[in-house]
Amino acid sequence: MSRYTLEKMLDRTRPGMFISGATGRQEGWVDDQNGQTKIGEYCAIAYQIWWLGRLIEIDGTLQYGDIIERTLLNHVYAAQNPEDGRERYFVNINGKRSYEKGAHCCQGNFHRSLARMPEYIFYTLDNGIAVNLYASCETEISIEGMKVRLEQRTDYPVSGDIEMTIEPSQEKDFALRLRIPKWAGTFNVTVNKQPVVTKQVKGGVEIRRKWKKGDAVRLELPMESRWIQGRGFNEGYYALMRGPQVFCLSERYNPNLKDYSWRDITVDPESLGPPSQEDQRVKQRNGLMCTATGWSPTSDRSQPADVNLVFTDFPEESAMETYYKLPDATDTMEDELYR
Ligand SMILES: [Zn+2]
């Protein structure tokens, strides 16, 4: 049943999973990709993360971590207002998001699941340690009765540079498995600034060596923007992603768009600027923003672009739309999580 569900979530033509990592509408299964109302009941999302974490525990495959990461950095962070702490029951993909009044099940599960997120960063394997999520943190893991202290330093996903320090209490031979996200076409990994031989494993790579106190691992993942093809309701529309993050157009940063059908705006992909944190709100939540220009729904695309656009990371609380039109489908791709 578990494999069957995963297959349906990631089905190439009728995926149950939305681009934000959410699954379900109005607390039920859907695969039409219509993200307008009541998307991703938080309780279901919490259990989805716990279930994927269990699958990693069963076979050490870090590919499930790609889905956990997608869900955490997009749907989960969007499920709480970063300014006043209010939590959402659902987080829509297409159209305005709302809050539920009063107390509800999803608030409890939101707190439970966030409190448990540190459990999904490191895993112990038969032959060593796996790093599933990238975030600044430190921990102590026991393998074969010996303590290993690990530390990660990174501003991920703003950059794809992750530094790790490995400190076994004494020299020890074990494998360090790193998740290489499917969106990363290339990557670079060094130990003590030297290139290392890595072994390809499902969802990542493994470095096996005699680790000693202070060994420094550096992983560099390329953070490039890409346009993701919509499915079902969003067929013919495209979403902007960079690394694990989905972007959106929001009311706060795009007051000029309020009279338009947001998803019928055509973005000029050539005009996409570099990501920045120049807005204080965005910086505070370690989010990102970037600018572009585009054409309003009824304008003539043979004429110069007539609207300025500001994209922000998906958790932006005034988000209005995740999918837009592009002049053509060149340089667009399927969501890498679908298979
Ligand atoms: Zn709930």
Coordinates of C-alpha atoms and ligand atoms in Angstrom, one line a residue:
M1 CA 0.0 0.0 0.0
S2 CA 2.9 2.3 0.9
R3 CA 4.6 1.8 -2.5
Y4 CA 1.3 2.1 -4.3
T5 CA 0.6 5.5 -2.6
L6 CA 4.0 6.8 -3.4
E7 CA 3.6 5.8 -7.1
K8 CA 0.3 7.6 -7.2
M9 CA 1.7 10.7 -5.6
L10 CA 4.5 10.9 -8.1
D11 CA 2.6 9.7 -11.2
R12 CA 4.0 11.5 -14.2
T13 CA 0.6 12.3 -15.8
R14 CA -1.8 12.4 -12.8
P15 CA 0.4 13.2 -9.8
G16 CA -1.4 13.3 -6.4
M17 CA 1.4 15.5 -5.0
F18 CA 1.3 19.2 -5.6
I19 CA 4.5 21.2 -6.4
S20 CA 4.6 22.4 -2.7
G21 CA 4.9 18.8 -1.5
A22 CA 1.2 18.9 -0.3
T23 CA -1.2 16.1 -1.1
G24 CA -5.0 16.1 -1.0
R25 CA -7.8 18.6 -1.2
Q26 CA -10.5 18.9 1.5
E27 CA -8.9 16.1 3.4
G28 CA -9.3 13.7 0.5
W29 CA -7.2 12.2 -2.3
V30 CA -7.1 14.2 -5.6
D31 CA -4.9 13.9 -8.7
D32 CA -6.3 16.7 -10.9
Q33 CA -3.7 19.2 -9.7
N34 CA -6.4 21.8 -9.1
G35 CA -4.8 23.8 -6.2
Q36 CA -7.5 26.4 -5.7
T37 CA -9.1 25.5 -2.5
K38 CA -8.3 23.6 0.8
I39 CA -5.0 22.0 -0.4
G40 CA -2.8 19.8 1.8
E41 CA -4.6 19.4 5.2
Y42 CA -1.8 19.8 7.6
C43 CA -2.5 16.6 9.6
A44 CA -2.1 14.6 6.4
I45 CA 1.1 16.5 5.6
A46 CA 2.5 15.7 9.0
Y47 CA 1.8 12.0 8.6
Q48 CA 3.2 12.1 5.1
I49 CA 6.6 13.4 6.4
W50 CA 6.6 10.8 9.2
W51 CA 5.8 8.0 6.7
L52 CA 8.6 9.1 4.4
G53 CA 10.9 9.2 7.3
R54 CA 10.0 5.6 8.2
L55 CA 10.7 4.5 4.6
I56 CA 14.2 6.0 4.9
E57 CA 14.7 4.0 8.2
I58 CA 13.6 0.8 6.4
D59 CA 16.0 0.9 3.5
G60 CA 18.3 3.9 3.9
T61 CA 17.2 5.3 0.6
L62 CA 17.5 9.1 0.8
Q63 CA 15.3 9.8 -2.3
Y64 CA 12.4 10.0 0.1
G65 CA 14.3 12.9 1.7
D66 CA 13.8 14.9 -1.6
I67 CA 10.0 14.8 -0.9
I68 CA 10.4 15.6 2.8
E69 CA 12.6 18.6 1.8
R70 CA 10.2 19.8 -0.8
T71 CA 7.3 19.7 1.7
L72 CA 9.2 21.2 4.6
L73 CA 10.6 24.3 2.7
N74 CA 7.4 25.0 0.9
H75 CA 4.1 23.7 2.3
V76 CA 5.2 23.4 5.9
Y77 CA 6.8 26.8 6.2
A78 CA 3.8 28.3 4.4
A79 CA 1.5 26.7 6.9
Q80 CA 2.4 29.3 9.5
N81 CA 2.3 33.1 9.2
P82 CA 6.0 34.1 9.9
E83 CA 4.9 37.4 11.4
D84 CA 2.1 36.6 13.8
G85 CA 2.4 32.8 14.2
R86 CA -1.1 31.9 13.0
E87 CA -1.3 28.5 11.5
R88 CA -3.2 27.3 8.4
Y89 CA -5.3 24.2 8.0
F90 CA -4.6 24.2 4.2
V91 CA -2.2 26.0 1.9
N92 CA -3.5 26.6 -1.6
I93 CA -1.3 26.5 -4.7
N94 CA -3.5 28.5 -7.1
G95 CA -5.3 31.5 -5.6
K96 CA -5.5 33.1 -2.2
R97 CA -4.7 31.2 1.1
S98 CA -6.9 31.5 4.1
Y99 CA -6.8 30.8 7.9
E100 CA -9.4 28.7 9.8
K101 CA -11.0 30.3 12.8
G102 CA -10.7 28.7 16.2
A103 CA -8.7 25.6 17.3
H104 CA -8.3 22.7 15.0
C105 CA -6.5 19.4 14.5
C106 CA -3.9 20.9 12.2
Q107 CA -2.5 23.3 14.7
G108 CA -1.6 20.4 17.0
N109 CA 0.0 18.4 14.2
F110 CA 1.9 21.5 12.9
H111 CA 3.6 21.9 16.3
R112 CA 4.2 18.1 16.6
S113 CA 5.7 17.8 13.2
L114 CA 8.0 20.9 13.4
A115 CA 9.2 19.8 16.8
R116 CA 10.1 16.4 15.2
M117 CA 11.9 17.8 12.2
P118 CA 15.4 17.5 13.7
E119 CA 14.8 13.7 13.7
Y120 CA 14.8 13.8 9.9
I121 CA 18.3 15.4 9.4
F122 CA 20.6 12.5 10.3
Y123 CA 20.0 8.7 10.1
T124 CA 22.2 5.9 11.3
L125 CA 22.9 3.2 8.8
D126 CA 24.3 -0.3 9.2
N127 CA 27.7 1.0 8.1
G128 CA 27.6 4.6 9.2
I129 CA 25.7 7.8 9.1
A130 CA 23.4 9.4 6.5
V131 CA 22.7 13.1 6.1
N132 CA 19.2 13.6 4.8
L133 CA 18.5 17.3 5.3
Y134 CA 20.8 20.3 5.1
A135 CA 20.5 22.9 7.9
S136 CA 22.8 24.5 10.4
C137 CA 22.8 22.1 13.4
E138 CA 24.9 19.8 15.5
T139 CA 24.3 16.4 16.9
E140 CA 26.0 13.4 18.6
I141 CA 25.4 10.0 17.1
S142 CA 26.4 6.7 18.5
I143 CA 27.7 4.0 16.0
E144 CA 28.8 0.7 17.4
G145 CA 29.1 2.2 20.8
M146 CA 31.3 5.0 19.7
K147 CA 30.2 8.7 19.8
V148 CA 30.5 10.8 16.7
R149 CA 29.8 14.5 16.9
L150 CA 28.6 16.1 13.6
E151 CA 28.1 19.8 12.8
Q152 CA 26.5 21.4 9.7
R153 CA 27.1 25.0 8.9
T154 CA 25.1 26.4 6.0
D155 CA 22.6 29.0 4.8
Y156 CA 20.9 26.4 2.7
P157 CA 18.7 26.7 0.6
V158 CA 19.9 30.3 0.0
S159 CA 23.1 28.9 -1.2
G160 CA 24.0 25.2 -1.9
D161 CA 27.2 25.3 0.2
I162 CA 27.2 23.0 3.1
E163 CA 30.1 22.5 5.5
M164 CA 30.2 19.6 7.9
T165 CA 32.6 18.7 10.7
I166 CA 32.9 15.1 11.7
E167 CA 34.3 14.4 15.2
P168 CA 34.5 10.7 16.2
S169 CA 35.8 10.2 19.7
Q170 CA 38.5 8.1 18.1
E171 CA 39.5 7.3 14.6
K172 CA 36.9 5.1 13.0
D173 CA 36.1 3.6 9.6
F174 CA 32.5 4.2 8.5
A175 CA 30.4 5.5 5.6
L176 CA 29.0 9.0 5.5
R177 CA 26.0 9.1 3.1
L178 CA 24.9 12.4 1.7
R179 CA 21.6 13.0 0.0
I180 CA 22.1 14.5 -3.4
P181 CA 18.8 16.1 -4.4
K182 CA 17.4 15.0 -7.7
W183 CA 17.2 18.6 -8.9
A184 CA 21.0 18.9 -8.6
G185 CA 22.5 17.9 -11.9
T186 CA 26.0 18.2 -10.7
F187 CA 27.6 18.5 -7.2
N188 CA 31.0 18.7 -5.7
V189 CA 32.1 17.1 -2.5
T190 CA 35.5 17.4 -0.8
V191 CA 37.0 16.2 2.5
N192 CA 39.6 18.5 4.1
K193 CA 39.5 20.4 0.8
Q194 CA 40.6 17.4 -1.2
P195 CA 38.5 15.6 -3.8
V196 CA 37.3 12.3 -2.6
V197 CA 36.1 9.1 -4.2
T198 CA 32.3 8.7 -3.7
K199 CA 30.1 5.7 -4.2
Q200 CA 26.8 6.2 -5.9
V201 CA 23.9 5.0 -3.7
K202 CA 20.1 5.4 -4.1
G203 CA 19.4 9.1 -3.6
G204 CA 22.9 10.1 -2.8
V205 CA 26.6 9.3 -2.5
E206 CA 28.7 7.6 0.2
I207 CA 32.2 8.4 1.4
R208 CA 33.9 5.6 3.2
R209 CA 37.1 6.3 5.0
K210 CA 38.7 6.3 8.4
W211 CA 37.3 9.4 9.9
K212 CA 39.2 11.4 12.5
K213 CA 38.5 14.4 14.7
G214 CA 38.0 17.6 12.8
D215 CA 37.5 16.1 9.3
A216 CA 35.8 18.7 7.2
V217 CA 33.3 17.8 4.5
R218 CA 32.2 20.4 2.0
L219 CA 29.2 19.7 -0.3
E220 CA 28.4 22.2 -3.0
L221 CA 25.0 21.9 -4.8
P222 CA 24.2 24.1 -7.8
M223 CA 21.3 26.5 -7.1
E224 CA 19.8 27.2 -10.4
S225 CA 16.4 28.5 -11.4
R226 CA 14.1 26.3 -13.5
W227 CA 10.6 26.3 -14.9
I228 CA 8.5 23.3 -14.0
Q229 CA 5.7 22.2 -16.3
G230 CA 2.2 22.0 -14.7
R231 CA 0.0 18.9 -14.9
G232 CA -3.8 18.6 -15.0
F233 CA -5.4 21.9 -13.9
N234 CA -2.0 23.6 -14.4
E235 CA -1.2 22.0 -17.8
G236 CA 0.1 24.8 -20.1
Y237 CA 1.3 26.8 -17.0
Y238 CA 4.7 26.8 -15.4
A239 CA 6.0 27.2 -11.9
L240 CA 9.4 28.8 -10.9
M241 CA 11.7 26.7 -8.8
R242 CA 15.3 27.2 -7.5
G243 CA 16.8 24.2 -5.8
P244 CA 14.2 22.8 -3.4
Q245 CA 12.2 26.1 -3.3
V246 CA 9.0 26.9 -5.2
F247 CA 8.4 30.6 -5.9
C248 CA 5.1 32.5 -6.0
L249 CA 3.6 35.8 -6.9
S250 CA 2.0 37.6 -3.9
E251 CA -0.3 40.6 -3.3
R252 CA 2.2 42.3 -1.0
Y253 CA 5.0 42.6 -3.6
N254 CA 2.8 42.8 -6.7
P255 CA -0.1 45.3 -5.9
N256 CA 0.0 46.2 -9.6
L257 CA -1.4 42.8 -10.5
K258 CA -4.5 42.8 -8.4
D259 CA -7.0 43.3 -11.3
Y260 CA -5.6 40.5 -13.3
S261 CA -6.1 36.7 -13.4
W262 CA -2.7 36.0 -11.8
R263 CA -2.1 32.7 -13.6
D264 CA -2.7 34.3 -17.0
I265 CA 0.3 36.6 -16.7
T266 CA 3.0 35.6 -19.1
V267 CA 6.5 35.8 -17.6
D268 CA 9.5 36.7 -19.7
P269 CA 11.9 34.0 -18.5
E270 CA 14.9 36.0 -20.0
S271 CA 14.2 38.9 -17.6
L272 CA 14.5 36.8 -14.4
G273 CA 16.9 38.6 -12.0
P274 CA 19.3 37.0 -9.5
P275 CA 17.8 36.0 -6.1
S276 CA 18.2 38.4 -3.2
Q277 CA 17.1 39.0 0.4
E278 CA 16.8 42.8 0.0
D279 CA 13.4 42.9 1.7
Q280 CA 13.5 42.6 5.5
R281 CA 10.5 40.2 5.7
V282 CA 12.1 37.9 3.2
K283 CA 15.5 38.1 4.9
Q284 CA 14.0 37.4 8.3
R285 CA 12.6 34.0 7.3
N286 CA 15.8 33.2 5.2
G287 CA 13.6 33.4 2.1
L288 CA 14.5 34.7 -1.3
M289 CA 13.0 37.0 -3.9
C290 CA 13.7 37.9 -7.5
T291 CA 12.3 40.2 -10.1
A292 CA 11.2 39.7 -13.7
T293 CA 9.0 41.4 -16.3
G294 CA 6.0 40.0 -18.1
W295 CA 2.8 40.6 -20.0
S296 CA -0.6 41.2 -18.5
P297 CA -3.3 38.7 -19.7
T298 CA -4.7 40.8 -22.5
S299 CA -1.5 42.6 -23.7
D300 CA 0.2 42.0 -27.0
R301 CA 3.2 39.8 -26.6
S302 CA 4.9 41.2 -29.7
Q303 CA 5.1 44.5 -27.7
P304 CA 7.5 45.1 -24.8
A305 CA 6.6 43.6 -21.5
D306 CA 4.1 45.7 -19.5
V307 CA 4.2 44.4 -15.9
N308 CA 6.9 44.2 -13.3
L309 CA 6.9 41.0 -11.3
V310 CA 8.4 40.2 -7.9
F311 CA 8.6 36.5 -7.0
T312 CA 9.2 35.3 -3.5
D313 CA 9.7 32.0 -1.8
F314 CA 6.4 30.0 -1.4
P315 CA 5.9 30.7 2.3
E316 CA 5.2 34.4 1.6
E317 CA 1.9 34.8 3.4
S318 CA 0.1 37.0 0.8
A319 CA 0.8 34.4 -2.0
M320 CA -1.7 34.5 -4.9
E321 CA -0.3 32.2 -7.6
T322 CA 2.3 29.5 -8.2
Y323 CA 1.8 28.9 -12.0
Y324 CA 2.0 31.3 -14.9
K325 CA 2.3 31.3 -18.6
L326 CA 5.5 31.5 -20.5
P327 CA 6.0 32.6 -24.2
D328 CA 6.9 29.0 -25.1
A329 CA 7.9 25.7 -23.4
T330 CA 11.6 25.9 -24.3
D331 CA 13.8 25.3 -21.3
T332 CA 11.0 24.0 -19.1
M333 CA 11.0 20.6 -17.4
E334 CA 9.0 18.0 -15.7
D335 CA 9.0 18.1 -11.9
E336 CA 12.0 16.0 -11.1
L337 CA 10.2 14.2 -8.3
Y338 CA 7.6 12.7 -10.7
R339 CA 8.7 9.5 -12.3
Ligands
ZN1 ZN -6.1 18.6 10.6

